[in-house]
Coordinates of C-alpha atoms in Angstrom, one line a residue:
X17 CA 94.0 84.5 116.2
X18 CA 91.9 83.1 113.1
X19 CA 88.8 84.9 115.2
X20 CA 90.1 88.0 115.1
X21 CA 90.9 88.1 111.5
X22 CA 87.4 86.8 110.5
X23 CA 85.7 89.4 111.5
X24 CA 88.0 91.6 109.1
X25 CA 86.6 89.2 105.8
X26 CA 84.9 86.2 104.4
X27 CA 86.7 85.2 101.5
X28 CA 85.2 84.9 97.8
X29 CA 86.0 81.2 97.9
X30 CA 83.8 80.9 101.3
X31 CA 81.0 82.7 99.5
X32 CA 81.4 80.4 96.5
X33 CA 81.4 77.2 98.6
X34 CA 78.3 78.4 99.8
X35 CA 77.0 79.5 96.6
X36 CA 76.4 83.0 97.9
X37 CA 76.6 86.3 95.6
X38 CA 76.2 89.5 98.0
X39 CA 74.7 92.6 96.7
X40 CA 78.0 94.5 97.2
X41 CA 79.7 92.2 94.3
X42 CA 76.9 92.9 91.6
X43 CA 77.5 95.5 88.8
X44 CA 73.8 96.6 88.0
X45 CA 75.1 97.8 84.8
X46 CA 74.2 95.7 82.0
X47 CA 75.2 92.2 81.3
X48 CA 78.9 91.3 81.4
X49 CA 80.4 89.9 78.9
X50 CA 82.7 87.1 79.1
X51 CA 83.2 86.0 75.4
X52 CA 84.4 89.5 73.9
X53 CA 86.6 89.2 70.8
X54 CA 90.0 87.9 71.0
X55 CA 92.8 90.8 71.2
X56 CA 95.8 90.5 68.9
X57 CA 98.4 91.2 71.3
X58 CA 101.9 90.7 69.9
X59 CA 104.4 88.3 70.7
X60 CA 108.0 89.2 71.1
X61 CA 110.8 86.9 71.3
X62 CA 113.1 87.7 73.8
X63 CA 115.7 86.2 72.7
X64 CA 115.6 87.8 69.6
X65 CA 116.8 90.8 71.1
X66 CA 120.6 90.1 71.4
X67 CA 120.6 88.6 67.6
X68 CA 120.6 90.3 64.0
X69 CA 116.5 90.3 64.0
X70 CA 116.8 92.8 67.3
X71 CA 115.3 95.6 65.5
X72 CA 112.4 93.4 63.9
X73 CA 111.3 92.7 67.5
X74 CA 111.7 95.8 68.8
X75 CA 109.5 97.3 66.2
X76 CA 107.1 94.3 67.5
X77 CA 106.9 95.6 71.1
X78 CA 106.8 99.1 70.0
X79 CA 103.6 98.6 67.8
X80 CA 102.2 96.4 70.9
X81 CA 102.1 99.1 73.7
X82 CA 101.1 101.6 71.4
X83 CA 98.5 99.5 69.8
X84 CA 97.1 98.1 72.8
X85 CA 99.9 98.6 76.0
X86 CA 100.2 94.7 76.2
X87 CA 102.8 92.3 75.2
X88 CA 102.9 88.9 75.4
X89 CA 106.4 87.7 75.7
X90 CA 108.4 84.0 75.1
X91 CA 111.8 83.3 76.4
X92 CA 112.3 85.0 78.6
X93 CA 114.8 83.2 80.6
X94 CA 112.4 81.3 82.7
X95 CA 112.0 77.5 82.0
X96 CA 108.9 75.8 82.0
X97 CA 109.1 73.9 84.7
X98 CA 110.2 76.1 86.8
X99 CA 106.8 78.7 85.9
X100 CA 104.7 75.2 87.1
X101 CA 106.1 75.1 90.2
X102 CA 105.2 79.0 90.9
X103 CA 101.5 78.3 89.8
X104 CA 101.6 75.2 91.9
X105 CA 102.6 77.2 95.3
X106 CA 100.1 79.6 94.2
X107 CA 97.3 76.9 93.9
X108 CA 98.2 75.2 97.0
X109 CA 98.3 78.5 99.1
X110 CA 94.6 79.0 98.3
X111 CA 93.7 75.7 99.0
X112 CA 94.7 75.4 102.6
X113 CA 92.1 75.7 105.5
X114 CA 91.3 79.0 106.1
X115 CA 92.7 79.0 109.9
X116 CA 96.2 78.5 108.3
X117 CA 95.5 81.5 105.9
X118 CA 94.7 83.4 108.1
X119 CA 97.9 83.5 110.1
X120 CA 99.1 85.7 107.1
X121 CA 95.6 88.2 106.8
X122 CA 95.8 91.5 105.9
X123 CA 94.8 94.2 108.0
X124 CA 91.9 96.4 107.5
X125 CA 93.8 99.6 106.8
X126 CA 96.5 97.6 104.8
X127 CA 96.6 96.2 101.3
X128 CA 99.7 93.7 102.4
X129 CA 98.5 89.8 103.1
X130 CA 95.9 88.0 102.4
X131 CA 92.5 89.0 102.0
X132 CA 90.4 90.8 99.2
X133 CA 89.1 93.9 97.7
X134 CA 89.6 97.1 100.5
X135 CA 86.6 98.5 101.3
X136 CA 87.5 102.2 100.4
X137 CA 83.7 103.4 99.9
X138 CA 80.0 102.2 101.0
X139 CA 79.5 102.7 97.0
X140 CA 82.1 100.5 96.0
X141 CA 81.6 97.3 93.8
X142 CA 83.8 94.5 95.4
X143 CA 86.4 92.4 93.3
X144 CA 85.3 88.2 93.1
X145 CA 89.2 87.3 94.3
X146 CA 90.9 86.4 97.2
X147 CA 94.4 87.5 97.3
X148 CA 98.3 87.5 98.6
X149 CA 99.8 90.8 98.5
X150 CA 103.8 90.6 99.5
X151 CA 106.2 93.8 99.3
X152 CA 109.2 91.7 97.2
X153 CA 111.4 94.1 96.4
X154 CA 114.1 96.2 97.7
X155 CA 114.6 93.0 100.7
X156 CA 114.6 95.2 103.4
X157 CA 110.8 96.3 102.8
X158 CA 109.6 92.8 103.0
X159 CA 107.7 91.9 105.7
X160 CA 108.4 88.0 106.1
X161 CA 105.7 87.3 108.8
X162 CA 103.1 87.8 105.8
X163 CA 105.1 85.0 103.4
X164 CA 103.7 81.9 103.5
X165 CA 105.5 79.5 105.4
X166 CA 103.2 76.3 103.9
X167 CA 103.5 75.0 101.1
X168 CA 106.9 74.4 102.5
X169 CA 108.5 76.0 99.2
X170 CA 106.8 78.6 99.0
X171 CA 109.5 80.9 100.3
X172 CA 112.7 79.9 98.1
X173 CA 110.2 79.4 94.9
X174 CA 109.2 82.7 95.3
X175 CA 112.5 84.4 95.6
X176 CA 113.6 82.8 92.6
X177 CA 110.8 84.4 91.1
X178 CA 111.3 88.0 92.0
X179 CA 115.0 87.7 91.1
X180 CA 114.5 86.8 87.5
X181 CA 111.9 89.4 87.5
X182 CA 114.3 92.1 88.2
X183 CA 116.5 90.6 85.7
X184 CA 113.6 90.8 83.2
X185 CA 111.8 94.1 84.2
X186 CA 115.3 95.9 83.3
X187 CA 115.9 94.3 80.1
X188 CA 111.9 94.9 79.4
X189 CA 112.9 98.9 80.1
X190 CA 115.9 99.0 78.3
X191 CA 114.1 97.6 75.1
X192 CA 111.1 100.0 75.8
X193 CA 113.4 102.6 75.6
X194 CA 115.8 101.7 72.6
X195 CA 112.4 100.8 70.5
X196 CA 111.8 104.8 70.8
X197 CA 115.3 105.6 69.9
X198 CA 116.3 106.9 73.5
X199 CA 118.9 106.0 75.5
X200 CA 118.2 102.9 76.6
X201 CA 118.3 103.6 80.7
X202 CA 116.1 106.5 80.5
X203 CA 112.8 104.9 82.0
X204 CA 115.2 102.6 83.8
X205 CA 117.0 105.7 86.0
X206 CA 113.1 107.7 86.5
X207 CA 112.6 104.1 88.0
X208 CA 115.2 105.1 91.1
X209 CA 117.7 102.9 92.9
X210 CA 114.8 102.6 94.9
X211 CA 112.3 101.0 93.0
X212 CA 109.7 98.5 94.1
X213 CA 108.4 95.2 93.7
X214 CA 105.3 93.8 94.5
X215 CA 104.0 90.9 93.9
X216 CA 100.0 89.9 94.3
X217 CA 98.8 85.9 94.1
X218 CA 95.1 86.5 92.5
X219 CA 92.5 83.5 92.7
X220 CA 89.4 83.5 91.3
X221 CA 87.4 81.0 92.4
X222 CA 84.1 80.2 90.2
X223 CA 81.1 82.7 90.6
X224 CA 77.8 81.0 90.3
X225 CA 76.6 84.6 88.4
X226 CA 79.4 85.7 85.7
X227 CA 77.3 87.9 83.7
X228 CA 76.9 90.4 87.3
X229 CA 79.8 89.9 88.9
X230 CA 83.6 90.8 88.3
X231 CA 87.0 89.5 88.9
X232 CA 88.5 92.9 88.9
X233 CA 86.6 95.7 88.2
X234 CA 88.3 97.8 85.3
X235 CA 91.2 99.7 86.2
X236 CA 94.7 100.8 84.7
X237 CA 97.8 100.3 86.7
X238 CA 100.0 102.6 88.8
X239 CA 103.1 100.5 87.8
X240 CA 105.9 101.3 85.4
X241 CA 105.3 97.9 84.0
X242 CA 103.0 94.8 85.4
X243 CA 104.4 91.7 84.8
X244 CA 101.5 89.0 84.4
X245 CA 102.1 85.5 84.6
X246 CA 98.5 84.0 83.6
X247 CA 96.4 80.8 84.3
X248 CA 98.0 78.0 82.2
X249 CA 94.2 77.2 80.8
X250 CA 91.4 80.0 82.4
X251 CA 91.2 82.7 80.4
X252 CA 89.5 86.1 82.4
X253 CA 91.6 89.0 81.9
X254 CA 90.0 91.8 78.9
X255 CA 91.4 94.9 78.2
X256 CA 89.3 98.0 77.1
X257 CA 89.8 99.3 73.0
X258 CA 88.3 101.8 71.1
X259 CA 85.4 101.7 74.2
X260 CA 85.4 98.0 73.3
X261 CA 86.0 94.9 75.4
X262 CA 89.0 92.4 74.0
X263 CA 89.4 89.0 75.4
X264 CA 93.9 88.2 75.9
X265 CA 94.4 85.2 74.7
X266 CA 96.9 82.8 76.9
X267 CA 100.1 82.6 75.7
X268 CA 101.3 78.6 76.9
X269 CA 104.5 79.9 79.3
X270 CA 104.7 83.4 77.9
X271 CA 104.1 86.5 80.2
X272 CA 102.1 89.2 79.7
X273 CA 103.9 92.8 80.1
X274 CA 101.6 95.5 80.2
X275 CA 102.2 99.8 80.2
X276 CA 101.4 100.9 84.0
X277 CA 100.5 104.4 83.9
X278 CA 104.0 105.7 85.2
X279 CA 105.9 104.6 81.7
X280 CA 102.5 106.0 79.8
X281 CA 103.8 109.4 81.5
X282 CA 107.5 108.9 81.0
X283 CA 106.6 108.0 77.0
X284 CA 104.7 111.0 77.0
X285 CA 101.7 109.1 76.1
X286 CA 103.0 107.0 73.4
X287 CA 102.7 103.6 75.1
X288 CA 99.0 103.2 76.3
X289 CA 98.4 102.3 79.9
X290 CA 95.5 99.5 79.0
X291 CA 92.3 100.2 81.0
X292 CA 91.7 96.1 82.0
X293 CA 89.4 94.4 84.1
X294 CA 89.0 90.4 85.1
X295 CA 85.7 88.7 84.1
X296 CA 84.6 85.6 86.2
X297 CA 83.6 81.8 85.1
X298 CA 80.8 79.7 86.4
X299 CA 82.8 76.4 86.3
X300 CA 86.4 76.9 86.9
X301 CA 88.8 78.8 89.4
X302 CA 91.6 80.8 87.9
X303 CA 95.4 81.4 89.2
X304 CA 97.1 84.3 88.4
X305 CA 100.3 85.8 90.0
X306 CA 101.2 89.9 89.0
X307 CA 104.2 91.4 89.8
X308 CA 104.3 95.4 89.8
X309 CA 107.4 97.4 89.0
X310 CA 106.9 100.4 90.8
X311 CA 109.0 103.7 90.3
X312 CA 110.8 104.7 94.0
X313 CA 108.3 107.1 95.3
X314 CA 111.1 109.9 96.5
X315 CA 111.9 110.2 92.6
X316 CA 110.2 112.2 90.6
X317 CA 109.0 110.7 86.9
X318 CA 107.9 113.0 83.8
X319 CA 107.9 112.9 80.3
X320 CA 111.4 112.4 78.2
X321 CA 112.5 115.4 77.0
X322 CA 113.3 113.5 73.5
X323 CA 109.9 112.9 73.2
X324 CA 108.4 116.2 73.6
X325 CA 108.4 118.5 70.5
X326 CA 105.9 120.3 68.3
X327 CA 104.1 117.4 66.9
X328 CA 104.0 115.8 70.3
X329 CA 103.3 118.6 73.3
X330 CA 104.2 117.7 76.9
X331 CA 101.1 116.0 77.6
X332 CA 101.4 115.0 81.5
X333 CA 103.2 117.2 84.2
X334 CA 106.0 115.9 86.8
X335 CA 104.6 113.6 89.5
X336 CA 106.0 112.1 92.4
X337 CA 104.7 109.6 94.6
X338 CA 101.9 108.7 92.1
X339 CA 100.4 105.4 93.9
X340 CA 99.3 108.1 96.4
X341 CA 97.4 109.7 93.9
X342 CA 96.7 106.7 92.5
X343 CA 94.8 105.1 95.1
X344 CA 92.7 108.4 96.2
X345 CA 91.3 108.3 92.4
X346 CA 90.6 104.7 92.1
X347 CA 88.2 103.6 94.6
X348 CA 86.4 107.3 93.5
X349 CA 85.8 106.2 89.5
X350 CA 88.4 108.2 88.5
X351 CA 91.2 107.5 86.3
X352 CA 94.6 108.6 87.9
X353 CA 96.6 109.5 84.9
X354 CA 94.2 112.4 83.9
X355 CA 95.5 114.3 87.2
X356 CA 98.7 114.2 85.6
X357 CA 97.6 115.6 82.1
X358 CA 98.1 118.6 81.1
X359 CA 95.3 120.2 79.0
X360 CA 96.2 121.1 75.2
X361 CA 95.2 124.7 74.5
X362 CA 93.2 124.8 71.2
X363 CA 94.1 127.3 68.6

């Protein structure tokens, strides 16, 4: 079986063991750089939310997404130990032999398992990462032959996970929404009974040429919202401002909630989806598990009509099913979200 699969991909961490860099992972486009100012991201107390300073933090995440579509968030109902035990899974996954990895390897025309960047174009620039993929979220669209079966807890740790990531994604919504003065289920019910969750194990594993090559090549997300729970002490993720690079700082335990571009529609452009990208390190391997909450794709999603008057236009049309359009644009250099724009007539 591990035959068949290896003629699918060699993983980054195989090309770093053997100190290799192949052409199709260098940007030619000037220098990368990996210490770019720090990025004030703000950091809202969860548990703040249910007390007399709920309005205080709420103006906190409001300014965040529109300031720069990130968050950083603390109590969140997730106990420290606990969030070692899902890096540690995640760590230990990657560092099994690749024969046992490979029992859980993508396909070529799927994105599901483990593997790396899809090969969408001859053109394309290929991420440094080796990933895990899993379909979480509603259960019956998980495909269990793809979860890890070694480390022996991978399984029950993970489902843990996803639950209290459900819990969290709706009370992240919710407070999205009253922060705007809406009703607070609006972006909640665009999200459909349907909604999914998927969850992606990223490893980095250390590139012996960081100034060429990247982790993640810069993107925005298709999501609603992207959960990111980062490496404990490898920084790597940046996120584009004003045309200029920011480094996110790590928050010890927090998570960082960013603006997908599905939420950017439904706000009617008043959270940012962050253009991001993942720079690489010469020394040290970085962990990082995301999990995307992804609007059903039967449902429709637009722009709340309480949010469109004469000062603010409809900016973006209806969509539905916008990971379709999503991935056609990506891999093409495109960003999604301006297909869903609608084009302001000047006077």
């Amino acid at each position: 079986m591990a035959e068949t699969h290896e003629t699918v991909f060699k993983s980054v961490q195989e090309l770093a063991n053997d100190n290799q860099v192949p052409e199709k992972y260098i940007h030619t486009q000037g220098s990368i750089n990996s210490s770019s100012p720090l990025l004030d991201v703000p950091v809202v107390d969860l548990s703040l939310l249910t007390s007399p300073a709920r309005q205080q933090e709420l103006n906190k995440l409001q300014s965040g997404l529109e300031f720069c579509g990130c968050i950083q968030v603390i109590n969140h109902g997730l106990v420290d130990s606990f969030l070692d035990k899902v890096h540690e899974i995640s760590k230990q996954f990657f560092a099994l032999p690749a024969e046992e990895k490979l029992k859980y390897a993508r396909t070529v025309d799927d994105i599901y398992g483990y593997g790396n960047d899809s090969v969408l174009s001859d053109k394309q620039k290929l991420d440094w990462t080796d990933r895990l993929y899993l379909n979480v979220f509603p259960e019956d669209i998980r495909n269990l032959k793809l979860w890890p079966q070694k480390p022996e807890c991978f399984r029950e740790v993970l489902e843990e996970y996803i639950k209290n990531m459900k819990l969290l994604s709706e009370s992240l919504l919710k407070a999205m929404a009253a922060s705007l003065n809406l009703e607070e289920n609006c972006f909640l019910d665009q999200c459909g009974e349907r909604g999914d969750m998927i969850a992606r194990f990223n490893f980095y594993p250390p590139c012996p040429t960081p100034e060429v090559v990247l982790g993640v090549k810069p993107h925005a997300d298709a999501s609603a919202i992207t959960i990111l729970l980062q490496d404990k002490e490898v920084e790597g993720l940046q996120v584009l401002k004003d045309d200029q690079w920011f480094r996110v700082p790590i928050v010890p335990y927090g998570l960082l909630v960013n603006v997908g571009d599905q939420v950017e529609i439904m706000s009617n452009g008043i959270f940012k989806s962050p253009v991001h990208r993942v720079v690489t390190n010469a020394e040290r391997e970085r962990n990082t598990l995301a999990v995307f909450i992804m609007p059903d794709v039967t449902v429709g999603i637009g722009p709340v009509e309480k949010l469109i008057n004469e000062e603010r236009p409809r900016a973006y049309k209806d969509v539905k099913n916008y990971v379709e359009l999503f991935f056609q644009s990506y891999q093409h250099g495109k960003r999604p979200i301006e297909t869903a724009m609608i084009c302001q007539e000047q006077d």
